[in-house]
């Protein structure tokens, strides 16, 4: 019998033991999901650190009651400023609506009817309506604000450059306060080094966990076929004739479980993005890049196939 037919027979034999196969598939999926979650965390931490490493962020607060037309004209000038990376703006009404939405009960639909929320420098987006906090609408205690990110020019010392930019922003008409963290770049550089040093040991740990758990699970599954293997050995079947179907079984389990784990990881990433991409965090959780997703599937499949082959040898 050819190797291809042996592999196809191993795949077809999976229907004979549905419960062990299902348990093995779920185990492979959960372990691959654990490894994928670790990769997702490392990837997004690195992305956030890289995004802020060469950028300076300033939070600008205008005086309460400042002329909104003049403030919006200053926002337009900031968007055209040299080296600008991102501008997120909030009118007093939008800021209060965001605050009330966060404080209101989930089923009450906090905010004001027709109120707008600015974000990502594009102006305003419609907010949910509600009347729970309508009494604050005529006496808004919040100022107009802007979150501004600049790319630090190459060759510039970060801290002196941030000091000069702070003075420039503080001098804008109507601005009451400007805040920034001068230690941000130092911390970002340290985080980059930490992530780079921790990435490969973490990936090695996840590979070890996948190998141990998947290997032992597949070995337990092989016990359900112990009698079959012993009979084939007694009638003189060659070792590869016995091991090839079991190897194919493990490869299919690893491939199916890892692909299923990617779908679960996508749901997790979508949920985390909806939870974290809100004021004041604005954390955009990104999915794994294509090469990491492919590597996760390939590694899990190879480990599962190798584990099944080792289990069949014993």
PDB file of C-alpha atoms in Angstrom:
ATOM      1  CA  UNK A   1       0.000   0.000   0.000  1.00  0.00           C
ATOM      2  CA  UNK A   2       1.384   3.443  -0.947  1.00  0.00           C
ATOM      3  CA  UNK A   3       2.163   6.134   1.602  1.00  0.00           C
ATOM      4  CA  UNK A   4      -0.683   8.315   0.278  1.00  0.00           C
ATOM      5  CA  UNK A   5      -3.202   5.530   0.797  1.00  0.00           C
ATOM      6  CA  UNK A   6      -1.871   4.921   4.295  1.00  0.00           C
ATOM      7  CA  UNK A   7      -2.349   8.606   5.137  1.00  0.00           C
ATOM      8  CA  UNK A   8      -5.880   8.610   3.714  1.00  0.00           C
ATOM      9  CA  UNK A   9      -6.692   5.482   5.694  1.00  0.00           C
ATOM     10  CA  UNK A  10      -5.469   7.178   8.862  1.00  0.00           C
ATOM     11  CA  UNK A  11      -7.752  10.158   8.197  1.00  0.00           C
ATOM     12  CA  UNK A  12     -10.712   7.883   7.481  1.00  0.00           C
ATOM     13  CA  UNK A  13     -10.066   5.888  10.676  1.00  0.00           C
ATOM     14  CA  UNK A  14     -10.656   9.027  12.731  1.00  0.00           C
ATOM     15  CA  UNK A  15     -14.409   8.415  12.401  1.00  0.00           C
ATOM     16  CA  UNK A  16     -14.088   5.177  14.334  1.00  0.00           C
ATOM     17  CA  UNK A  17     -13.166   6.915  17.597  1.00  0.00           C
ATOM     18  CA  UNK A  18     -15.199  10.160  17.620  1.00  0.00           C
ATOM     19  CA  UNK A  19     -15.051  10.936  21.352  1.00  0.00           C
ATOM     20  CA  UNK A  20     -11.237  10.599  21.785  1.00  0.00           C
ATOM     21  CA  UNK A  21     -10.770  12.517  18.524  1.00  0.00           C
ATOM     22  CA  UNK A  22     -13.029  15.329  19.712  1.00  0.00           C
ATOM     23  CA  UNK A  23     -11.272  15.562  23.079  1.00  0.00           C
ATOM     24  CA  UNK A  24      -7.879  15.635  21.366  1.00  0.00           C
ATOM     25  CA  UNK A  25      -9.043  18.307  18.921  1.00  0.00           C
ATOM     26  CA  UNK A  26     -10.319  20.522  21.751  1.00  0.00           C
ATOM     27  CA  UNK A  27      -7.069  20.066  23.683  1.00  0.00           C
ATOM     28  CA  UNK A  28      -4.948  20.979  20.675  1.00  0.00           C
ATOM     29  CA  UNK A  29      -7.182  23.999  20.033  1.00  0.00           C
ATOM     30  CA  UNK A  30      -6.952  25.259  23.628  1.00  0.00           C
ATOM     31  CA  UNK A  31      -3.174  24.848  23.818  1.00  0.00           C
ATOM     32  CA  UNK A  32      -2.690  26.531  20.436  1.00  0.00           C
ATOM     33  CA  UNK A  33      -5.037  29.303  21.605  1.00  0.00           C
ATOM     34  CA  UNK A  34      -2.861  29.766  24.702  1.00  0.00           C
ATOM     35  CA  UNK A  35       0.225  30.093  22.526  1.00  0.00           C
ATOM     36  CA  UNK A  36      -1.613  32.435  20.147  1.00  0.00           C
ATOM     37  CA  UNK A  37      -2.782  34.635  23.015  1.00  0.00           C
ATOM     38  CA  UNK A  38       0.801  34.955  24.196  1.00  0.00           C
ATOM     39  CA  UNK A  39       1.890  35.916  20.687  1.00  0.00           C
ATOM     40  CA  UNK A  40      -0.981  38.406  20.456  1.00  0.00           C
ATOM     41  CA  UNK A  41       0.067  40.088  23.706  1.00  0.00           C
ATOM     42  CA  UNK A  42       3.731  40.286  22.687  1.00  0.00           C
ATOM     43  CA  UNK A  43       2.845  41.610  19.239  1.00  0.00           C
ATOM     44  CA  UNK A  44       0.575  44.375  20.520  1.00  0.00           C
ATOM     45  CA  UNK A  45       2.937  45.402  23.319  1.00  0.00           C
ATOM     46  CA  UNK A  46       5.703  45.719  20.759  1.00  0.00           C
ATOM     47  CA  UNK A  47       3.452  47.667  18.374  1.00  0.00           C
ATOM     48  CA  UNK A  48       2.406  50.125  21.081  1.00  0.00           C
ATOM     49  CA  UNK A  49       5.986  50.652  22.218  1.00  0.00           C
ATOM     50  CA  UNK A  50       7.271  51.093  18.677  1.00  0.00           C
ATOM     51  CA  UNK A  51       4.465  53.560  17.971  1.00  0.00           C
ATOM     52  CA  UNK A  52       5.437  55.787  20.892  1.00  0.00           C
ATOM     53  CA  UNK A  53       9.209  55.326  20.798  1.00  0.00           C
ATOM     54  CA  UNK A  54       9.833  58.146  18.348  1.00  0.00           C
ATOM     55  CA  UNK A  55       6.741  60.195  19.169  1.00  0.00           C
ATOM     56  CA  UNK A  56       5.930  62.822  21.730  1.00  0.00           C
ATOM     57  CA  UNK A  57       2.355  63.134  23.001  1.00  0.00           C
ATOM     58  CA  UNK A  58       0.824  66.261  24.480  1.00  0.00           C
ATOM     59  CA  UNK A  59      -2.568  66.715  26.120  1.00  0.00           C
ATOM     60  CA  UNK A  60      -3.797  70.287  25.587  1.00  0.00           C
ATOM     61  CA  UNK A  61      -6.571  71.823  27.702  1.00  0.00           C
ATOM     62  CA  UNK A  62      -8.179  75.117  26.712  1.00  0.00           C
ATOM     63  CA  UNK A  63      -9.897  77.390  29.214  1.00  0.00           C
ATOM     64  CA  UNK A  64     -13.500  76.586  30.110  1.00  0.00           C
ATOM     65  CA  UNK A  65     -15.766  78.760  27.979  1.00  0.00           C
ATOM     66  CA  UNK A  66     -13.102  79.486  25.330  1.00  0.00           C
ATOM     67  CA  UNK A  67     -14.403  80.527  21.914  1.00  0.00           C
ATOM     68  CA  UNK A  68     -14.977  77.209  20.129  1.00  0.00           C
ATOM     69  CA  UNK A  69     -14.547  78.728  16.653  1.00  0.00           C
ATOM     70  CA  UNK A  70     -11.083  79.984  17.585  1.00  0.00           C
ATOM     71  CA  UNK A  71     -10.221  76.640  19.173  1.00  0.00           C
ATOM     72  CA  UNK A  72     -11.299  74.727  16.055  1.00  0.00           C
ATOM     73  CA  UNK A  73      -9.136  77.039  13.925  1.00  0.00           C
ATOM     74  CA  UNK A  74      -6.175  76.168  16.182  1.00  0.00           C
ATOM     75  CA  UNK A  75      -7.011  72.467  15.766  1.00  0.00           C
ATOM     76  CA  UNK A  76      -6.876  72.908  11.986  1.00  0.00           C
ATOM     77  CA  UNK A  77      -3.460  74.593  12.275  1.00  0.00           C
ATOM     78  CA  UNK A  78      -2.179  71.746  14.476  1.00  0.00           C
ATOM     79  CA  UNK A  79      -3.218  69.167  11.867  1.00  0.00           C
ATOM     80  CA  UNK A  80      -1.040  70.992   9.321  1.00  0.00           C
ATOM     81  CA  UNK A  81       1.935  71.432  11.658  1.00  0.00           C
ATOM     82  CA  UNK A  82       5.281  69.909  10.552  1.00  0.00           C
ATOM     83  CA  UNK A  83       5.934  66.468  12.024  1.00  0.00           C
ATOM     84  CA  UNK A  84       2.358  65.931  13.206  1.00  0.00           C
ATOM     85  CA  UNK A  85       1.466  62.241  13.580  1.00  0.00           C
ATOM     86  CA  UNK A  86      -2.026  62.276  15.075  1.00  0.00           C
ATOM     87  CA  UNK A  87      -4.547  64.752  16.434  1.00  0.00           C
ATOM     88  CA  UNK A  88      -7.568  63.689  18.495  1.00  0.00           C
ATOM     89  CA  UNK A  89      -9.929  66.516  19.456  1.00  0.00           C
ATOM     90  CA  UNK A  90     -12.868  66.791  21.847  1.00  0.00           C
ATOM     91  CA  UNK A  91     -15.291  69.682  22.089  1.00  0.00           C
ATOM     92  CA  UNK A  92     -16.638  70.360  25.606  1.00  0.00           C
ATOM     93  CA  UNK A  93     -19.973  68.812  24.622  1.00  0.00           C
ATOM     94  CA  UNK A  94     -18.277  65.741  23.136  1.00  0.00           C
ATOM     95  CA  UNK A  95     -16.028  65.293  26.174  1.00  0.00           C
ATOM     96  CA  UNK A  96     -19.003  65.515  28.544  1.00  0.00           C
ATOM     97  CA  UNK A  97     -21.001  63.090  26.422  1.00  0.00           C
ATOM     98  CA  UNK A  98     -18.139  60.559  26.509  1.00  0.00           C
ATOM     99  CA  UNK A  99     -17.842  60.983  30.267  1.00  0.00           C
ATOM    100  CA  UNK A 100     -21.561  60.552  30.837  1.00  0.00           C
ATOM    101  CA  UNK A 101     -21.655  57.497  28.571  1.00  0.00           C
ATOM    102  CA  UNK A 102     -18.995  55.902  30.731  1.00  0.00           C
ATOM    103  CA  UNK A 103     -20.734  56.782  33.996  1.00  0.00           C
ATOM    104  CA  UNK A 104     -24.289  55.955  32.956  1.00  0.00           C
ATOM    105  CA  UNK A 105     -25.754  52.452  33.438  1.00  0.00           C
ATOM    106  CA  UNK A 106     -25.360  50.255  30.360  1.00  0.00           C
ATOM    107  CA  UNK A 107     -29.075  50.173  29.612  1.00  0.00           C
ATOM    108  CA  UNK A 108     -29.644  53.888  30.064  1.00  0.00           C
ATOM    109  CA  UNK A 109     -27.743  55.089  26.977  1.00  0.00           C
ATOM    110  CA  UNK A 110     -25.790  57.899  28.623  1.00  0.00           C
ATOM    111  CA  UNK A 111     -24.887  61.088  26.788  1.00  0.00           C
ATOM    112  CA  UNK A 112     -26.963  63.829  25.198  1.00  0.00           C
ATOM    113  CA  UNK A 113     -29.241  63.656  22.249  1.00  0.00           C
ATOM    114  CA  UNK A 114     -27.448  64.895  19.180  1.00  0.00           C
ATOM    115  CA  UNK A 115     -24.118  65.333  20.959  1.00  0.00           C
ATOM    116  CA  UNK A 116     -20.881  64.690  19.093  1.00  0.00           C
ATOM    117  CA  UNK A 117     -17.550  63.101  20.044  1.00  0.00           C
ATOM    118  CA  UNK A 118     -14.340  63.964  18.276  1.00  0.00           C
ATOM    119  CA  UNK A 119     -11.591  61.438  17.722  1.00  0.00           C
ATOM    120  CA  UNK A 120      -8.568  60.628  15.570  1.00  0.00           C
ATOM    121  CA  UNK A 121      -8.455  64.166  14.290  1.00  0.00           C
ATOM    122  CA  UNK A 122     -11.492  63.728  12.036  1.00  0.00           C
ATOM    123  CA  UNK A 123     -13.886  65.920  13.925  1.00  0.00           C
ATOM    124  CA  UNK A 124     -16.984  64.497  15.557  1.00  0.00           C
ATOM    125  CA  UNK A 125     -19.012  61.262  15.505  1.00  0.00           C
ATOM    126  CA  UNK A 126     -22.550  60.795  16.721  1.00  0.00           C
ATOM    127  CA  UNK A 127     -22.933  59.778  20.368  1.00  0.00           C
ATOM    128  CA  UNK A 128     -25.710  57.760  21.866  1.00  0.00           C
ATOM    129  CA  UNK A 129     -28.638  59.734  23.165  1.00  0.00           C
ATOM    130  CA  UNK A 130     -30.148  59.827  26.602  1.00  0.00           C
ATOM    131  CA  UNK A 131     -31.584  62.231  29.173  1.00  0.00           C
ATOM    132  CA  UNK A 132     -30.053  60.929  32.428  1.00  0.00           C
ATOM    133  CA  UNK A 133     -27.550  63.804  32.630  1.00  0.00           C
ATOM    134  CA  UNK A 134     -29.381  66.445  30.623  1.00  0.00           C
ATOM    135  CA  UNK A 135     -29.224  68.854  33.586  1.00  0.00           C
ATOM    136  CA  UNK A 136     -25.457  69.258  32.966  1.00  0.00           C
ATOM    137  CA  UNK A 137     -25.875  70.334  29.364  1.00  0.00           C
ATOM    138  CA  UNK A 138     -26.330  74.007  30.189  1.00  0.00           C
ATOM    139  CA  UNK A 139     -23.417  74.175  32.634  1.00  0.00           C
ATOM    140  CA  UNK A 140     -20.620  72.154  31.034  1.00  0.00           C
ATOM    141  CA  UNK A 141     -17.590  72.000  33.372  1.00  0.00           C
ATOM    142  CA  UNK A 142     -15.226  70.467  30.802  1.00  0.00           C
ATOM    143  CA  UNK A 143     -12.898  72.387  28.465  1.00  0.00           C
ATOM    144  CA  UNK A 144     -12.042  71.713  24.856  1.00  0.00           C
ATOM    145  CA  UNK A 145      -9.126  69.278  24.699  1.00  0.00           C
ATOM    146  CA  UNK A 146      -6.769  67.813  22.135  1.00  0.00           C
ATOM    147  CA  UNK A 147      -4.375  64.863  22.203  1.00  0.00           C
ATOM    148  CA  UNK A 148      -1.514  65.646  19.833  1.00  0.00           C
ATOM    149  CA  UNK A 149       1.302  63.316  18.746  1.00  0.00           C
ATOM    150  CA  UNK A 150       4.452  64.544  16.988  1.00  0.00           C
ATOM    151  CA  UNK A 151       7.195  62.576  15.274  1.00  0.00           C
ATOM    152  CA  UNK A 152      10.456  63.727  16.833  1.00  0.00           C
ATOM    153  CA  UNK A 153      12.758  64.963  14.030  1.00  0.00           C
ATOM    154  CA  UNK A 154      15.779  62.714  13.367  1.00  0.00           C
ATOM    155  CA  UNK A 155      18.902  63.936  15.119  1.00  0.00           C
ATOM    156  CA  UNK A 156      16.984  65.927  17.733  1.00  0.00           C
ATOM    157  CA  UNK A 157      17.518  65.202  21.434  1.00  0.00           C
ATOM    158  CA  UNK A 158      14.062  64.096  22.637  1.00  0.00           C
ATOM    159  CA  UNK A 159      13.795  65.925  25.959  1.00  0.00           C
ATOM    160  CA  UNK A 160      14.973  69.397  24.775  1.00  0.00           C
ATOM    161  CA  UNK A 161      12.745  69.097  21.707  1.00  0.00           C
ATOM    162  CA  UNK A 162       9.742  68.186  23.868  1.00  0.00           C
ATOM    163  CA  UNK A 163      10.474  71.156  26.126  1.00  0.00           C
ATOM    164  CA  UNK A 164      10.456  73.561  23.179  1.00  0.00           C
ATOM    165  CA  UNK A 165       7.254  72.057  21.803  1.00  0.00           C
ATOM    166  CA  UNK A 166       5.658  72.306  25.252  1.00  0.00           C
ATOM    167  CA  UNK A 167       6.421  76.019  25.391  1.00  0.00           C
ATOM    168  CA  UNK A 168       5.029  76.522  21.893  1.00  0.00           C
ATOM    169  CA  UNK A 169       1.760  74.717  22.681  1.00  0.00           C
ATOM    170  CA  UNK A 170       1.425  76.443  26.046  1.00  0.00           C
ATOM    171  CA  UNK A 171       1.637  79.784  24.243  1.00  0.00           C
ATOM    172  CA  UNK A 172      -1.430  79.131  22.096  1.00  0.00           C
ATOM    173  CA  UNK A 173      -4.247  81.595  22.724  1.00  0.00           C
ATOM    174  CA  UNK A 174      -6.792  80.325  25.228  1.00  0.00           C
ATOM    175  CA  UNK A 175      -4.706  77.318  26.351  1.00  0.00           C
ATOM    176  CA  UNK A 176      -4.801  76.833  30.099  1.00  0.00           C
ATOM    177  CA  UNK A 177      -2.723  73.681  30.564  1.00  0.00           C
ATOM    178  CA  UNK A 178      -0.449  71.346  28.580  1.00  0.00           C
ATOM    179  CA  UNK A 179       0.715  68.012  29.956  1.00  0.00           C
ATOM    180  CA  UNK A 180       3.267  65.473  28.735  1.00  0.00           C
ATOM    181  CA  UNK A 181       5.564  62.854  30.207  1.00  0.00           C
ATOM    182  CA  UNK A 182       9.265  63.556  29.564  1.00  0.00           C
ATOM    183  CA  UNK A 183      10.235  60.055  30.681  1.00  0.00           C
ATOM    184  CA  UNK A 184       7.993  58.433  28.069  1.00  0.00           C
ATOM    185  CA  UNK A 185      10.737  57.961  25.489  1.00  0.00           C
ATOM    186  CA  UNK A 186      13.154  56.501  28.022  1.00  0.00           C
ATOM    187  CA  UNK A 187      10.520  54.033  29.163  1.00  0.00           C
ATOM    188  CA  UNK A 188       9.665  53.159  25.577  1.00  0.00           C
ATOM    189  CA  UNK A 189      13.286  52.388  24.762  1.00  0.00           C
ATOM    190  CA  UNK A 190      13.520  50.168  27.839  1.00  0.00           C
ATOM    191  CA  UNK A 191      10.327  48.354  26.898  1.00  0.00           C
ATOM    192  CA  UNK A 192      11.634  47.704  23.375  1.00  0.00           C
ATOM    193  CA  UNK A 193      14.762  46.045  24.774  1.00  0.00           C
ATOM    194  CA  UNK A 194      12.696  44.044  27.288  1.00  0.00           C
ATOM    195  CA  UNK A 195      10.237  42.799  24.669  1.00  0.00           C
ATOM    196  CA  UNK A 196      13.042  41.790  22.317  1.00  0.00           C
ATOM    197  CA  UNK A 197      14.834  39.878  25.074  1.00  0.00           C
ATOM    198  CA  UNK A 198      11.651  38.209  26.326  1.00  0.00           C
ATOM    199  CA  UNK A 199      10.098  37.315  22.948  1.00  0.00           C
ATOM    200  CA  UNK A 200      12.165  34.266  22.020  1.00  0.00           C
ATOM    201  CA  UNK A 201      12.209  32.672  25.502  1.00  0.00           C
ATOM    202  CA  UNK A 202       8.439  33.153  25.648  1.00  0.00           C
ATOM    203  CA  UNK A 203       7.978  31.562  22.235  1.00  0.00           C
ATOM    204  CA  UNK A 204      10.190  28.663  23.297  1.00  0.00           C
ATOM    205  CA  UNK A 205       8.099  28.199  26.435  1.00  0.00           C
ATOM    206  CA  UNK A 206       4.872  28.119  24.444  1.00  0.00           C
ATOM    207  CA  UNK A 207       6.379  25.583  22.011  1.00  0.00           C
ATOM    208  CA  UNK A 208       7.373  23.390  24.959  1.00  0.00           C
ATOM    209  CA  UNK A 209       3.864  23.603  26.433  1.00  0.00           C
ATOM    210  CA  UNK A 210       2.317  22.720  23.070  1.00  0.00           C
ATOM    211  CA  UNK A 211       4.673  19.776  22.667  1.00  0.00           C
ATOM    212  CA  UNK A 212       4.094  18.337  26.133  1.00  0.00           C
ATOM    213  CA  UNK A 213       0.331  18.742  26.235  1.00  0.00           C
ATOM    214  CA  UNK A 214      -0.354  17.723  22.654  1.00  0.00           C
ATOM    215  CA  UNK A 215       2.102  14.836  22.834  1.00  0.00           C
ATOM    216  CA  UNK A 216       0.635  13.384  26.006  1.00  0.00           C
ATOM    217  CA  UNK A 217      -2.935  13.886  24.792  1.00  0.00           C
ATOM    218  CA  UNK A 218      -2.242  12.097  21.520  1.00  0.00           C
ATOM    219  CA  UNK A 219      -0.439   9.328  23.384  1.00  0.00           C
ATOM    220  CA  UNK A 220      -3.534   8.784  25.527  1.00  0.00           C
ATOM    221  CA  UNK A 221      -5.664   8.731  22.398  1.00  0.00           C
ATOM    222  CA  UNK A 222      -3.420   5.989  20.969  1.00  0.00           C
ATOM    223  CA  UNK A 223      -4.392   3.761  23.878  1.00  0.00           C
ATOM    224  CA  UNK A 224      -7.841   3.444  22.292  1.00  0.00           C
ATOM    225  CA  UNK A 225      -6.123   1.788  19.318  1.00  0.00           C
ATOM    226  CA  UNK A 226      -3.669  -0.323  21.300  1.00  0.00           C
ATOM    227  CA  UNK A 227      -5.364  -3.626  20.471  1.00  0.00           C
ATOM    228  CA  UNK A 228      -5.454  -2.770  16.778  1.00  0.00           C
ATOM    229  CA  UNK A 229      -1.745  -1.934  16.738  1.00  0.00           C
ATOM    230  CA  UNK A 230      -0.841  -5.139  18.576  1.00  0.00           C
ATOM    231  CA  UNK A 231      -2.849  -7.286  16.116  1.00  0.00           C
ATOM    232  CA  UNK A 232      -1.185  -5.623  13.138  1.00  0.00           C
ATOM    233  CA  UNK A 233       2.220  -6.274  14.713  1.00  0.00           C
ATOM    234  CA  UNK A 234       1.405  -9.940  15.294  1.00  0.00           C
ATOM    235  CA  UNK A 235       0.356 -10.531  11.695  1.00  0.00           C
ATOM    236  CA  UNK A 236       3.663  -9.116  10.466  1.00  0.00           C
ATOM    237  CA  UNK A 237       2.691  -5.591   9.378  1.00  0.00           C
ATOM    238  CA  UNK A 238       5.666  -3.341   8.749  1.00  0.00           C
ATOM    239  CA  UNK A 239       6.294  -0.519  11.259  1.00  0.00           C
ATOM    240  CA  UNK A 240       5.559   2.211   8.697  1.00  0.00           C
ATOM    241  CA  UNK A 241       2.278   0.488   7.759  1.00  0.00           C
ATOM    242  CA  UNK A 242       1.215   0.909  11.399  1.00  0.00           C
ATOM    243  CA  UNK A 243       2.691   4.333  12.072  1.00  0.00           C
ATOM    244  CA  UNK A 244       1.706   6.185   8.887  1.00  0.00           C
ATOM    245  CA  UNK A 245      -2.059   6.268   9.651  1.00  0.00           C
ATOM    246  CA  UNK A 246      -1.357   7.316  13.249  1.00  0.00           C
ATOM    247  CA  UNK A 247       1.006  10.021  12.022  1.00  0.00           C
ATOM    248  CA  UNK A 248      -1.653  11.255   9.582  1.00  0.00           C
ATOM    249  CA  UNK A 249      -4.133  11.305  12.456  1.00  0.00           C
ATOM    250  CA  UNK A 250      -1.848  13.516  14.524  1.00  0.00           C
ATOM    251  CA  UNK A 251      -1.131  15.871  11.606  1.00  0.00           C
ATOM    252  CA  UNK A 252      -4.844  16.345  10.889  1.00  0.00           C
ATOM    253  CA  UNK A 253      -5.533  16.932  14.590  1.00  0.00           C
ATOM    254  CA  UNK A 254      -2.756  19.513  14.810  1.00  0.00           C
ATOM    255  CA  UNK A 255      -3.810  21.315  11.631  1.00  0.00           C
ATOM    256  CA  UNK A 256      -7.513  21.356  12.520  1.00  0.00           C
ATOM    257  CA  UNK A 257      -6.905  22.397  16.124  1.00  0.00           C
ATOM    258  CA  UNK A 258      -4.500  25.208  15.203  1.00  0.00           C
ATOM    259  CA  UNK A 259      -6.814  26.614  12.507  1.00  0.00           C
ATOM    260  CA  UNK A 260      -9.739  26.479  14.930  1.00  0.00           C
ATOM    261  CA  UNK A 261      -7.615  28.271  17.536  1.00  0.00           C
ATOM    262  CA  UNK A 262      -6.996  31.111  15.052  1.00  0.00           C
ATOM    263  CA  UNK A 263     -10.760  31.634  14.681  1.00  0.00           C
ATOM    264  CA  UNK A 264     -11.100  31.704  18.477  1.00  0.00           C
ATOM    265  CA  UNK A 265      -8.157  34.114  18.695  1.00  0.00           C
ATOM    266  CA  UNK A 266      -9.820  36.408  16.150  1.00  0.00           C
ATOM    267  CA  UNK A 267     -12.982  36.545  18.287  1.00  0.00           C
ATOM    268  CA  UNK A 268     -10.799  37.311  21.333  1.00  0.00           C
ATOM    269  CA  UNK A 269      -8.956  40.069  19.488  1.00  0.00           C
ATOM    270  CA  UNK A 270     -12.227  41.625  18.290  1.00  0.00           C
ATOM    271  CA  UNK A 271     -13.638  41.595  21.816  1.00  0.00           C
ATOM    272  CA  UNK A 272     -10.469  43.085  23.330  1.00  0.00           C
ATOM    273  CA  UNK A 273     -10.456  45.825  20.706  1.00  0.00           C
ATOM    274  CA  UNK A 274     -14.046  46.778  21.494  1.00  0.00           C
ATOM    275  CA  UNK A 275     -13.210  46.877  25.214  1.00  0.00           C
ATOM    276  CA  UNK A 276      -9.855  48.711  25.061  1.00  0.00           C
ATOM    277  CA  UNK A 277     -10.343  51.085  22.107  1.00  0.00           C
ATOM    278  CA  UNK A 278     -12.380  53.547  24.205  1.00  0.00           C
ATOM    279  CA  UNK A 279     -11.486  56.725  26.115  1.00  0.00           C
ATOM    280  CA  UNK A 280      -9.091  57.175  27.770  1.00  0.00           C
ATOM    281  CA  UNK A 281      -7.165  54.057  26.647  1.00  0.00           C
ATOM    282  CA  UNK A 282      -7.574  54.100  22.845  1.00  0.00           C
ATOM    283  CA  UNK A 283      -5.659  50.793  22.590  1.00  0.00           C
ATOM    284  CA  UNK A 284      -6.114  49.279  19.150  1.00  0.00           C
ATOM    285  CA  UNK A 285      -5.536  45.552  19.610  1.00  0.00           C
ATOM    286  CA  UNK A 286      -4.307  44.207  16.285  1.00  0.00           C
ATOM    287  CA  UNK A 287      -4.480  40.613  15.101  1.00  0.00           C
ATOM    288  CA  UNK A 288      -1.342  38.556  14.538  1.00  0.00           C
ATOM    289  CA  UNK A 289       0.524  39.253  11.291  1.00  0.00           C
ATOM    290  CA  UNK A 290       0.189  36.633   8.573  1.00  0.00           C
ATOM    291  CA  UNK A 291       3.629  35.104   9.129  1.00  0.00           C
ATOM    292  CA  UNK A 292       2.979  34.583  12.853  1.00  0.00           C
ATOM    293  CA  UNK A 293      -0.411  32.997  12.167  1.00  0.00           C
ATOM    294  CA  UNK A 294       1.157  30.666   9.605  1.00  0.00           C
ATOM    295  CA  UNK A 295       4.010  29.838  11.987  1.00  0.00           C
ATOM    296  CA  UNK A 296       1.527  28.985  14.753  1.00  0.00           C
ATOM    297  CA  UNK A 297      -0.376  26.599  12.463  1.00  0.00           C
ATOM    298  CA  UNK A 298       2.804  25.037  11.076  1.00  0.00           C
ATOM    299  CA  UNK A 299       4.470  24.548  14.471  1.00  0.00           C
ATOM    300  CA  UNK A 300       1.356  23.066  16.070  1.00  0.00           C
ATOM    301  CA  UNK A 301       0.862  20.702  13.124  1.00  0.00           C
ATOM    302  CA  UNK A 302       4.482  19.567  13.178  1.00  0.00           C
ATOM    303  CA  UNK A 303       4.496  19.062  16.950  1.00  0.00           C
ATOM    304  CA  UNK A 304       1.244  17.094  16.812  1.00  0.00           C
ATOM    305  CA  UNK A 305       2.537  14.903  13.977  1.00  0.00           C
ATOM    306  CA  UNK A 306       5.831  14.283  15.742  1.00  0.00           C
ATOM    307  CA  UNK A 307       4.062  13.490  19.013  1.00  0.00           C
ATOM    308  CA  UNK A 308       1.774  10.977  17.308  1.00  0.00           C
ATOM    309  CA  UNK A 309       4.754   9.351  15.578  1.00  0.00           C
ATOM    310  CA  UNK A 310       6.628   9.004  18.883  1.00  0.00           C
ATOM    311  CA  UNK A 311       3.511   7.644  20.570  1.00  0.00           C
ATOM    312  CA  UNK A 312       3.070   5.085  17.768  1.00  0.00           C
ATOM    313  CA  UNK A 313       6.688   3.929  18.132  1.00  0.00           C
ATOM    314  CA  UNK A 314       6.055   3.064  21.783  1.00  0.00           C
TER     315      UNK A 314
END
